PDB file of C-alpha atoms and ligand atoms in Angstrom:
ATOM      1  CA  MET L 186      96.749  97.486  85.345  1.00 96.00           C
ATOM      2  CA  ILE L 187      97.828  93.863  85.639  1.00 98.00           C
ATOM      3  CA  VAL L 188     101.510  93.515  84.733  1.00 98.00           C
ATOM      4  CA  THR L 189     104.060  90.714  85.012  1.00 98.00           C
ATOM      5  CA  MET L 190     105.838  90.200  88.313  1.00 98.00           C
ATOM      6  CA  ASP L 191     109.145  90.510  86.489  1.00 97.00           C
ATOM      7  CA  LYS L 192     108.377  94.109  85.528  1.00 97.00           C
ATOM      8  CA  ILE L 193     107.599  95.094  89.139  1.00 98.00           C
ATOM      9  CA  LEU L 194     110.553  93.264  90.677  1.00 98.00           C
ATOM     10  CA  LYS L 195     113.209  94.476  88.228  1.00 98.00           C
ATOM     11  CA  LYS L 196     112.310  98.073  89.092  1.00 98.00           C
ATOM     12  CA  ALA L 197     112.416  97.205  92.798  1.00 98.00           C
ATOM     13  CA  LYS L 198     115.859  95.625  92.416  1.00 98.00           C
ATOM     14  CA  ASN L 199     117.213  98.711  90.638  1.00 97.00           C
ATOM     15  CA  GLY L 200     115.570 101.026  93.172  1.00 97.00           C
ATOM     16  CA  ARG L 201     116.595  98.873  96.165  1.00 97.00           C
ATOM     17  CA  TYR L 202     113.131  98.618  97.723  1.00 98.00           C
ATOM     18  CA  GLY L 203     110.801  95.724  98.543  1.00 98.00           C
ATOM     19  CA  ILE L 204     107.394  94.709  97.202  1.00 98.00           C
ATOM     20  CA  ALA L 205     104.642  93.255  99.369  1.00 98.00           C
ATOM     21  CA  ALA L 206     103.130  90.044  98.036  1.00 98.00           C
ATOM     22  CA  PRO L 207      99.948  89.474 100.057  1.00 98.00           C
ATOM     23  CA  ASP L 208      97.976  86.260  99.715  1.00 97.00           C
ATOM     24  CA  ALA L 209      94.381  87.153  98.883  1.00 97.00           C
ATOM     25  CA  TYR L 210      91.591  84.895  97.744  1.00 92.00           C
ATOM     26  CA  SER L 211      88.239  86.459  98.448  1.00 94.00           C
ATOM     27  CA  SER L 212      86.442  89.488  97.085  1.00 96.00           C
ATOM     28  CA  THR L 213      87.094  91.535 100.232  1.00 97.00           C
ATOM     29  CA  SER L 214      90.777  90.630 100.586  1.00 97.00           C
ATOM     30  CA  VAL L 215      91.472  91.464  96.912  1.00 98.00           C
ATOM     31  CA  MET L 216      89.526  94.727  97.382  1.00 98.00           C
ATOM     32  CA  ALA L 217      91.706  95.526 100.418  1.00 98.00           C
ATOM     33  CA  CYS L 218      94.859  94.887  98.361  1.00 98.00           C
ATOM     34  CA  PHE L 219      93.739  97.307  95.647  1.00 98.00           C
ATOM     35  CA  GLN L 220      92.761  99.972  98.188  1.00 98.00           C
ATOM     36  CA  ALA L 221      96.198  99.663  99.815  1.00 98.00           C
ATOM     37  CA  ALA L 222      97.945  99.803  96.423  1.00 98.00           C
ATOM     38  CA  VAL L 223      96.002 102.926  95.404  1.00 98.00           C
ATOM     39  CA  ASN L 224      96.391 104.704  98.769  1.00 98.00           C
ATOM     40  CA  GLN L 225     100.133 104.074  98.794  1.00 98.00           C
ATOM     41  CA  LYS L 226     100.653 104.395  95.007  1.00 98.00           C
ATOM     42  CA  ALA L 227     102.602 101.165  95.397  1.00 98.00           C
ATOM     43  CA  PRO L 228     103.037  98.180  93.085  1.00 98.00           C
ATOM     44  CA  LEU L 229     101.685  94.971  94.601  1.00 98.00           C
ATOM     45  CA  ILE L 230     101.928  91.258  93.843  1.00 98.00           C
ATOM     46  CA  ILE L 231      98.509  89.781  94.601  1.00 98.00           C
ATOM     47  CA  SER L 232      99.090  86.106  95.325  1.00 98.00           C
ATOM     48  CA  CYS L 233      96.727  83.172  95.414  1.00 98.00           C
ATOM     49  CA  LEU L 234      97.264  79.507  96.203  1.00 97.00           C
ATOM     50  CA  GLY L 235      95.999  76.932  93.733  1.00 95.00           C
ATOM     51  CA  THR L 236      93.826  75.458  96.459  1.00 94.00           C
ATOM     52  CA  THR L 237      92.056  78.688  97.427  1.00 93.00           C
ATOM     53  CA  ASN L 238      89.647  80.040  94.794  1.00 95.00           C
ATOM     54  CA  MET L 239      92.333  80.407  92.134  1.00 97.00           C
ATOM     55  CA  GLU L 240      89.893  80.953  89.271  1.00 97.00           C
ATOM     56  CA  GLU L 241      87.544  83.284  91.178  1.00 97.00           C
ATOM     57  CA  THR L 242      90.474  85.352  92.446  1.00 98.00           C
ATOM     58  CA  ALA L 243      91.627  85.959  88.874  1.00 98.00           C
ATOM     59  CA  ASP L 244      88.235  87.367  87.879  1.00 98.00           C
ATOM     60  CA  ILE L 245      87.948  89.420  91.078  1.00 98.00           C
ATOM     61  CA  THR L 246      91.415  90.867  90.440  1.00 98.00           C
ATOM     62  CA  ARG L 247      90.460  91.781  86.869  1.00 98.00           C
ATOM     63  CA  PHE L 248      87.314  93.493  88.214  1.00 98.00           C
ATOM     64  CA  TYR L 249      89.310  95.666  90.614  1.00 98.00           C
ATOM     65  CA  ALA L 250      92.013  96.309  88.010  1.00 98.00           C
ATOM     66  CA  LYS L 251      89.264  97.894  85.884  1.00 98.00           C
ATOM     67  CA  LYS L 252      87.851  99.801  88.839  1.00 98.00           C
ATOM     68  CA  TYR L 253      91.295 101.127  89.835  1.00 98.00           C
ATOM     69  CA  PRO L 254      93.179 101.532  86.531  1.00 98.00           C
ATOM     70  CA  GLU L 255      95.975 103.434  88.311  1.00 98.00           C
ATOM     71  CA  ALA L 256      96.897 100.388  90.420  1.00 98.00           C
ATOM     72  CA  VAL L 257      99.924  98.384  89.263  1.00 98.00           C
ATOM     73  CA  VAL L 258      99.561  94.751  90.282  1.00 98.00           C
ATOM     74  CA  ALA L 259     100.791  91.327  89.276  1.00 98.00           C
ATOM     75  CA  LEU L 260      98.423  88.377  89.612  1.00 98.00           C
ATOM     76  CA  HIS L 261     100.554  85.576  90.981  1.00 98.00           C
ATOM     77  CA  LEU L 262     100.046  81.877  91.681  1.00 98.00           C
ATOM     78  CA  ASP L 263     101.684  81.169  95.055  1.00 98.00           C
ATOM     79  CA  HIS L 264     103.304  77.760  95.676  1.00 98.00           C
ATOM     80  CA  GLY L 265     102.209  76.254  92.362  1.00 98.00           C
ATOM     81  CA  GLY L 266     101.823  72.507  92.861  1.00 97.00           C
ATOM     82  CA  ALA L 267     100.783  70.006  90.200  1.00 97.00           C
ATOM     83  CA  TYR L 268     101.648  70.822  86.585  1.00 98.00           C
ATOM     84  CA  GLU L 269      97.892  70.935  85.839  1.00 97.00           C
ATOM     85  CA  GLU L 270      97.389  73.530  88.567  1.00 98.00           C
ATOM     86  CA  ILE L 271     100.032  75.787  87.045  1.00 98.00           C
ATOM     87  CA  MET L 272      98.480  75.376  83.591  1.00 98.00           C
ATOM     88  CA  THR L 273      95.099  76.337  85.088  1.00 98.00           C
ATOM     89  CA  ALA L 274      96.659  79.543  86.416  1.00 98.00           C
ATOM     90  CA  LEU L 275      98.077  80.331  82.971  1.00 98.00           C
ATOM     91  CA  ARG L 276      94.712  79.651  81.359  1.00 98.00           C
ATOM     92  CA  ASN L 277      93.062  81.996  83.876  1.00 98.00           C
ATOM     93  CA  GLY L 278      95.297  84.935  83.055  1.00 98.00           C
ATOM     94  CA  TYR L 279      97.802  84.861  85.901  1.00 98.00           C
ATOM     95  CA  SER L 280     100.691  87.165  84.970  1.00 98.00           C
ATOM     96  CA  SER L 281     103.086  85.237  87.192  1.00 98.00           C
ATOM     97  CA  VAL L 282     103.359  81.723  88.606  1.00 98.00           C
ATOM     98  CA  MET L 283     105.439  80.085  91.285  1.00 98.00           C
ATOM     99  CA  ILE L 284     106.415  76.491  90.780  1.00 98.00           C
ATOM    100  CA  ASP L 285     107.386  75.052  94.145  1.00 98.00           C
ATOM    101  CA  ARG L 286     109.585  71.986  93.857  1.00 98.00           C
ATOM    102  CA  SER L 287     111.668  72.915  96.899  1.00 96.00           C
ATOM    103  CA  LYS L 288     111.204  69.483  98.478  1.00 96.00           C
ATOM    104  CA  LEU L 289     112.750  67.723  95.467  1.00 97.00           C
ATOM    105  CA  PRO L 290     116.474  67.082  94.995  1.00 96.00           C
ATOM    106  CA  PHE L 291     118.328  69.807  93.049  1.00 97.00           C
ATOM    107  CA  GLU L 292     118.366  68.084  89.634  1.00 98.00           C
ATOM    108  CA  GLU L 293     114.650  67.234  89.715  1.00 98.00           C
ATOM    109  CA  ASN L 294     113.787  70.729  90.917  1.00 98.00           C
ATOM    110  CA  VAL L 295     115.738  72.185  87.964  1.00 98.00           C
ATOM    111  CA  LYS L 296     114.113  69.827  85.472  1.00 98.00           C
ATOM    112  CA  GLU L 297     110.517  70.561  86.520  1.00 98.00           C
ATOM    113  CA  VAL L 298     111.067  74.309  86.859  1.00 98.00           C
ATOM    114  CA  LYS L 299     112.634  74.474  83.376  1.00 98.00           C
ATOM    115  CA  GLU L 300     109.566  72.854  81.866  1.00 98.00           C
ATOM    116  CA  VAL L 301     107.230  75.433  83.403  1.00 98.00           C
ATOM    117  CA  VAL L 302     109.540  78.344  82.510  1.00 98.00           C
ATOM    118  CA  ARG L 303     109.438  77.287  78.855  1.00 98.00           C
ATOM    119  CA  VAL L 304     105.623  77.315  78.703  1.00 98.00           C
ATOM    120  CA  ALA L 305     105.140  80.399  80.905  1.00 98.00           C
ATOM    121  CA  HIS L 306     107.722  82.510  79.082  1.00 98.00           C
ATOM    122  CA  ALA L 307     106.151  81.584  75.753  1.00 98.00           C
ATOM    123  CA  MET L 308     102.960  83.151  77.151  1.00 98.00           C
ATOM    124  CA  GLY L 309     104.702  86.226  78.582  1.00 98.00           C
ATOM    125  CA  VAL L 310     104.248  85.081  82.188  1.00 98.00           C
ATOM    126  CA  SER L 311     106.904  85.404  84.925  1.00 98.00           C
ATOM    127  CA  VAL L 312     108.083  82.413  86.974  1.00 98.00           C
ATOM    128  CA  GLU L 313     109.274  82.133  90.572  1.00 98.00           C
ATOM    129  CA  ALA L 314     110.877  78.970  91.952  1.00 98.00           C
ATOM    130  CA  GLU L 315     112.279  78.023  95.348  1.00 98.00           C
ATOM    131  CA  LEU L 316     115.693  76.639  96.215  1.00 97.00           C
ATOM    132  CA  GLY L 317     116.187  75.363  99.736  1.00 95.00           C
ATOM    133  CA  HIS L 318     112.953  74.937 101.657  1.00 94.00           C
ATOM    134  CA  VAL L 319     110.996  77.397 103.790  1.00 95.00           C
ATOM    135  CA  GLY L 320     109.052  75.286 106.296  1.00 94.00           C
ATOM    136  CA  THR L 321     106.142  76.033 108.603  1.00 94.00           C
ATOM    137  CA  GLY L 322     106.341  77.930 111.893  1.00 94.00           C
ATOM    138  CA  ILE L 323     105.171  75.064 114.063  1.00 92.00           C
ATOM    139  CA  GLU L 324     108.251  72.994 113.194  1.00 93.00           C
ATOM    140  CA  TYR L 325     110.599  75.997 112.890  1.00 93.00           C
ATOM    141  CA  GLU L 326     113.280  74.805 115.308  1.00 89.00           C
ATOM    142  CA  LYS L 327     113.360  71.347 113.713  1.00 89.00           C
ATOM    143  CA  THR L 328     113.449  72.281 110.022  1.00 90.00           C
ATOM    144  CA  ARG L 329     115.091  75.705 109.843  1.00 92.00           C
ATOM    145  CA  ASP L 330     118.717  74.621 109.407  1.00 90.00           C
ATOM    146  CA  SER L 331     118.183  71.721 107.013  1.00 89.00           C
ATOM    147  CA  GLY L 332     116.083  73.914 104.696  1.00 94.00           C
ATOM    148  CA  LEU L 333     118.578  76.765 104.211  1.00 95.00           C
ATOM    149  CA  THR L 334     119.498  77.546 100.587  1.00 96.00           C
ATOM    150  CA  HIS L 335     122.988  76.453  99.491  1.00 95.00           C
ATOM    151  CA  LYS L 336     124.619  79.495  97.947  1.00 94.00           C
ATOM    152  CA  ASP L 337     126.760  77.416  95.540  1.00 92.00           C
ATOM    153  CA  GLU L 338     123.616  75.940  93.994  1.00 97.00           C
ATOM    154  CA  ALA L 339     121.776  79.250  93.627  1.00 97.00           C
ATOM    155  CA  ARG L 340     123.652  80.613  90.616  1.00 96.00           C
ATOM    156  CA  GLN L 341     123.526  77.275  88.759  1.00 97.00           C
ATOM    157  CA  PHE L 342     119.799  76.950  89.517  1.00 98.00           C
ATOM    158  CA  VAL L 343     118.986  80.394  88.100  1.00 98.00           C
ATOM    159  CA  GLU L 344     121.180  79.909  85.023  1.00 97.00           C
ATOM    160  CA  GLU L 345     119.792  76.486  84.178  1.00 98.00           C
ATOM    161  CA  THR L 346     116.113  77.215  84.858  1.00 98.00           C
ATOM    162  CA  GLU L 347     116.000  80.854  83.628  1.00 98.00           C
ATOM    163  CA  VAL L 348     113.516  81.741  86.381  1.00 98.00           C
ATOM    164  CA  ASP L 349     112.561  85.380  86.850  1.00 98.00           C
ATOM    165  CA  ALA L 350     112.672  85.343  90.659  1.00 98.00           C
ATOM    166  CA  LEU L 351     114.236  83.019  93.209  1.00 98.00           C
ATOM    167  CA  ALA L 352     112.705  82.226  96.593  1.00 98.00           C
ATOM    168  CA  VAL L 353     115.425  81.532  99.137  1.00 98.00           C
ATOM    169  CA  ALA L 354     115.403  79.958 102.589  1.00 97.00           C
ATOM    170  CA  VAL L 355     117.398  82.192 104.929  1.00 96.00           C
ATOM    171  CA  GLY L 356     115.728  81.456 108.264  1.00 94.00           C
ATOM    172  CA  THR L 357     112.101  82.553 107.806  1.00 95.00           C
ATOM    173  CA  SER L 358     109.046  80.350 108.180  1.00 94.00           C
ATOM    174  CA  HIS L 359     105.414  80.167 107.043  1.00 95.00           C
ATOM    175  CA  GLY L 360     102.609  81.071 109.448  1.00 93.00           C
ATOM    176  CA  VAL L 361     103.212  81.725 113.143  1.00 94.00           C
ATOM    177  CA  TYR L 362     106.772  81.055 114.395  1.00 94.00           C
ATOM    178  CA  LYS L 363     107.222  78.569 117.200  1.00 93.00           C
ATOM    179  CA  GLY L 364     110.423  80.116 118.518  1.00 91.00           C
ATOM    180  CA  THR L 365     112.243  83.330 117.622  1.00 93.00           C
ATOM    181  CA  PRO L 366     113.118  83.985 113.960  1.00 94.00           C
ATOM    182  CA  ARG L 367     116.875  83.929 113.329  1.00 94.00           C
ATOM    183  CA  LEU L 368     117.881  85.174 109.899  1.00 95.00           C
ATOM    184  CA  GLU L 369     121.007  84.451 107.851  1.00 96.00           C
ATOM    185  CA  PHE L 370     121.832  87.913 106.540  1.00 97.00           C
ATOM    186  CA  THR L 371     125.354  86.979 105.442  1.00 97.00           C
ATOM    187  CA  LEU L 372     124.055  84.037 103.423  1.00 97.00           C
ATOM    188  CA  LEU L 373     121.408  86.296 101.880  1.00 98.00           C
ATOM    189  CA  ARG L 374     124.013  88.887 100.891  1.00 98.00           C
ATOM    190  CA  GLU L 375     126.189  86.167  99.363  1.00 98.00           C
ATOM    191  CA  ILE L 376     123.299  84.725  97.329  1.00 98.00           C
ATOM    192  CA  ALA L 377     122.292  88.218  96.157  1.00 98.00           C
ATOM    193  CA  ALA L 378     125.843  88.783  94.914  1.00 98.00           C
ATOM    194  CA  LEU L 379     125.846  85.462  93.027  1.00 97.00           C
ATOM    195  CA  VAL L 380     122.520  85.646  91.162  1.00 97.00           C
ATOM    196  CA  ASN L 381     121.168  88.400  88.956  1.00 96.00           C
ATOM    197  CA  VAL L 382     117.413  87.808  89.398  1.00 98.00           C
ATOM    198  CA  PRO L 383     115.222  89.347  92.153  1.00 98.00           C
ATOM    199  CA  LEU L 384     115.052  87.357  95.399  1.00 98.00           C
ATOM    200  CA  VAL L 385     111.914  86.350  97.296  1.00 98.00           C
ATOM    201  CA  LEU L 386     111.359  85.938 101.027  1.00 98.00           C
ATOM    202  CA  HIS L 387     108.535  83.597 102.036  1.00 97.00           C
ATOM    203  CA  GLY L 388     107.112  83.750 105.547  1.00 95.00           C
ATOM    204  CA  GLY L 389     107.332  87.511 106.061  1.00 95.00           C
ATOM    205  CA  SER L 390     104.694  87.507 108.811  1.00 95.00           C
ATOM    206  CA  GLY L 391     106.025  87.471 112.364  1.00 95.00           C
ATOM    207  CA  THR L 392     109.598  87.989 111.139  1.00 95.00           C
ATOM    208  CA  GLY L 393     109.727  91.507 112.593  1.00 97.00           C
ATOM    209  CA  ASP L 394     109.963  94.921 110.927  1.00 98.00           C
ATOM    210  CA  GLU L 395     113.684  95.353 111.533  1.00 97.00           C
ATOM    211  CA  ASN L 396     114.512  91.908 110.141  1.00 97.00           C
ATOM    212  CA  LEU L 397     112.408  92.527 107.041  1.00 98.00           C
ATOM    213  CA  LYS L 398     113.999  95.918 106.416  1.00 98.00           C
ATOM    214  CA  LYS L 399     117.424  94.353 106.761  1.00 98.00           C
ATOM    215  CA  CYS L 400     116.463  91.578 104.321  1.00 98.00           C
ATOM    216  CA  ILE L 401     115.611  94.228 101.738  1.00 98.00           C
ATOM    217  CA  SER L 402     118.945  95.954 102.272  1.00 98.00           C
ATOM    218  CA  CYS L 403     120.644  92.555 101.861  1.00 98.00           C
ATOM    219  CA  GLY L 404     118.977  91.852  98.509  1.00 97.00           C
ATOM    220  CA  ILE L 405     115.338  90.729  98.923  1.00 98.00           C
ATOM    221  CA  GLN L 406     112.783  92.327  96.570  1.00 98.00           C
ATOM    222  CA  LYS L 407     109.547  90.365  97.167  1.00 98.00           C
ATOM    223  CA  ILE L 408     108.166  89.619 100.624  1.00 98.00           C
ATOM    224  CA  ASN L 409     105.264  87.183 100.986  1.00 98.00           C
ATOM    225  CA  LEU L 410     102.742  88.031 103.690  1.00 97.00           C
ATOM    226  CA  PHE L 411      99.517  86.535 104.899  1.00 97.00           C
ATOM    227  CA  THR L 412      99.265  85.741 108.618  1.00 97.00           C
ATOM    228  CA  ASP L 413     100.011  89.290 109.823  1.00 97.00           C
ATOM    229  CA  MET L 414      97.021  90.610 107.872  1.00 97.00           C
ATOM    230  CA  ALA L 415      94.654  87.639 107.941  1.00 97.00           C
ATOM    231  CA  ASN L 416      94.834  86.860 111.674  1.00 98.00           C
ATOM    232  CA  PRO L 417      94.079  90.390 112.940  1.00 98.00           C
ATOM    233  CA  ALA L 418      91.395  90.703 110.237  1.00 98.00           C
ATOM    234  CA  GLY L 419      89.765  87.532 111.556  1.00 98.00           C
ATOM    235  CA  GLU L 420      90.089  88.737 115.107  1.00 98.00           C
ATOM    236  CA  ALA L 421      88.444  92.042 114.174  1.00 98.00           C
ATOM    237  CA  MET L 422      85.494  90.210 112.626  1.00 98.00           C
ATOM    238  CA  ALA L 423      84.983  88.162 115.795  1.00 98.00           C
ATOM    239  CA  LEU L 424      85.198  91.267 118.021  1.00 98.00           C
ATOM    240  CA  TYR L 425      82.811  93.114 115.743  1.00 98.00           C
ATOM    241  CA  MET L 426      80.216  90.352 115.902  1.00 98.00           C
ATOM    242  CA  ARG L 427      80.476  90.258 119.711  1.00 97.00           C
ATOM    243  CA  GLY L 428      80.452  94.060 120.048  1.00 97.00           C
ATOM    244  CA  GLU L 429      83.821  94.067 121.845  1.00 97.00           C
ATOM    245  CA  SER L 430      86.803  96.424 121.586  1.00 97.00           C
ATOM    246  CA  SER L 431      90.530  95.998 120.858  1.00 98.00           C
ATOM    247  CA  LYS L 432      93.820  97.577 121.948  1.00 98.00           C
ATOM    248  CA  ASP L 433      95.266  97.072 118.457  1.00 98.00           C
ATOM    249  CA  PRO L 434      94.943 100.546 116.873  1.00 98.00           C
ATOM    250  CA  ASP L 435      94.146  99.161 113.388  1.00 98.00           C
ATOM    251  CA  ILE L 436      91.429  96.867 114.729  1.00 98.00           C
ATOM    252  CA  ALA L 437      90.049  99.648 116.956  1.00 98.00           C
ATOM    253  CA  ALA L 438      89.889 102.034 113.974  1.00 98.00           C
ATOM    254  CA  ALA L 439      88.065  99.462 111.848  1.00 98.00           C
ATOM    255  CA  LEU L 440      85.581  98.702 114.628  1.00 98.00           C
ATOM    256  CA  GLU L 441      84.883 102.401 115.022  1.00 98.00           C
ATOM    257  CA  MET L 442      84.347 102.818 111.286  1.00 98.00           C
ATOM    258  CA  PHE L 443      81.603 100.189 111.263  1.00 97.00           C
ATOM    259  CA  GLN L 444      80.057 101.141 114.594  1.00 95.00           C
ATOM    260  CA  GLY L 445      76.253 101.072 114.466  1.00 95.00           C
ATOM    261  CA  LYS L 446      76.151  98.977 111.272  1.00 97.00           C
ATOM    262  CA  LYS L 447      74.426  95.612 111.177  1.00 96.00           C
ATOM    263  CA  ARG L 448      76.396  92.677 112.564  1.00 97.00           C
ATOM    264  CA  ASN L 449      75.996  90.195 109.767  1.00 96.00           C
ATOM    265  CA  PHE L 450      77.590  88.065 107.069  1.00 95.00           C
ATOM    266  CA  TYR L 451      78.031  91.058 104.751  1.00 95.00           C
ATOM    267  CA  VAL L 452      79.449  93.686 107.103  1.00 97.00           C
ATOM    268  CA  ALA L 453      81.818  91.507 109.181  1.00 97.00           C
ATOM    269  CA  PRO L 454      84.116  90.719 106.179  1.00 97.00           C
ATOM    270  CA  MET L 455      84.231  94.456 105.390  1.00 98.00           C
ATOM    271  CA  VAL L 456      85.541  95.075 108.921  1.00 98.00           C
ATOM    272  CA  GLY L 457      88.141  92.369 108.312  1.00 98.00           C
ATOM    273  CA  ALA L 458      89.120  93.926 104.978  1.00 98.00           C
ATOM    274  CA  GLU L 459      89.657  97.309 106.629  1.00 98.00           C
ATOM    275  CA  VAL L 460      92.123  95.735 109.082  1.00 98.00           C
ATOM    276  CA  TYR L 461      93.793  93.744 106.291  1.00 98.00           C
ATOM    277  CA  ARG L 462      94.285  96.986 104.303  1.00 98.00           C
ATOM    278  CA  ARG L 463      95.731  98.849 107.282  1.00 98.00           C
ATOM    279  CA  LYS L 464      98.208  96.069 108.128  1.00 98.00           C
ATOM    280  CA  LEU L 465      99.223  95.756 104.474  1.00 98.00           C
ATOM    281  CA  GLU L 466      99.821  99.493 104.128  1.00 98.00           C
ATOM    282  CA  HIS L 467     102.149  99.336 107.126  1.00 98.00           C
ATOM    283  CA  TYR L 468     104.306  96.799 105.268  1.00 98.00           C
ATOM    284  CA  ILE L 469     104.192  98.724 101.981  1.00 98.00           C
ATOM    285  CA  GLN L 470     105.571 101.767 103.805  1.00 98.00           C
ATOM    286  CA  LEU L 471     108.147  99.670 105.650  1.00 98.00           C
ATOM    287  CA  PHE L 472     109.394  98.129 102.392  1.00 98.00           C
ATOM    288  CA  GLY L 473     109.828 101.540 100.748  1.00 98.00           C
ATOM    289  CA  SER L 474     107.507 100.891  97.801  1.00 98.00           C
ATOM    290  CA  SER L 475     105.064 103.774  98.456  1.00 98.00           C
ATOM    291  CA  GLY L 476     104.920 106.059  95.428  1.00 98.00           C
ATOM    292  CA  LYS L 477     106.681 103.537  93.150  1.00 98.00           C
ATOM    293  CA  ALA L 478     103.656 102.511  91.023  1.00 96.00           C
TER     294      ALA L 478
HETATM  295 ZN1  LIG N 769     105.418  80.574 100.894  1.00 87.69          ZN
END
């Protein structure tokens, strides 16, 4: 069943657990998300960027939602850019959208988010926005400090925009970290005490299991993930095509599963999907959302 993100996250906030929000935008990655959700009986927020098969991913998600009616998922636009892009997501049945205006000054961010909230809420769709700015791993050391969310602005931002979930910058980064992640747990706790909506952590990959668990205990409900599933999945596909092995137990298990099958354009993505599912299920268990669907 496709539900709004709000519904999933409110339950997570009350139950004090986290929800994995994997980026998926191909038939096999969406399939892997559903398999993980069903195996773990866990709610999931399937996320797609506007630039990566947004329309196809919506139809693929609806296909698997019919195939696995017991799965509880939200279909979410990640990092919504242009207004037109967000409207396209709404038109394509997304149950949740992020509008990312985190690079704009506070007042402009508020103004543009409010506009999207008005339209989305009228259609029964949840909205996530970002305050502060989560940068990319390659420039982590340079941009980490300047991007951190100001706690005094957080409450005002949520009240004025009426967003359903707030993405905060507390020391994480997108993609692969250049440097060691340093998280601001005190700041996170303070923000969580000031705002009443669920909080979102972007850049979950590479942050470390202990850090992520601590973020959940400090008030995070949604954790965005991509690199930690997509990179090993890609690696597994390459190893599979070359007939090589891996020390990573998830990759090794996937390679064994497909041993003796044809090495081609159809099977290789299935090997990748198996690794993606295994890595995702690890995070679902870590976040405490198994059995919560
Ligand atoms: Zn992000």
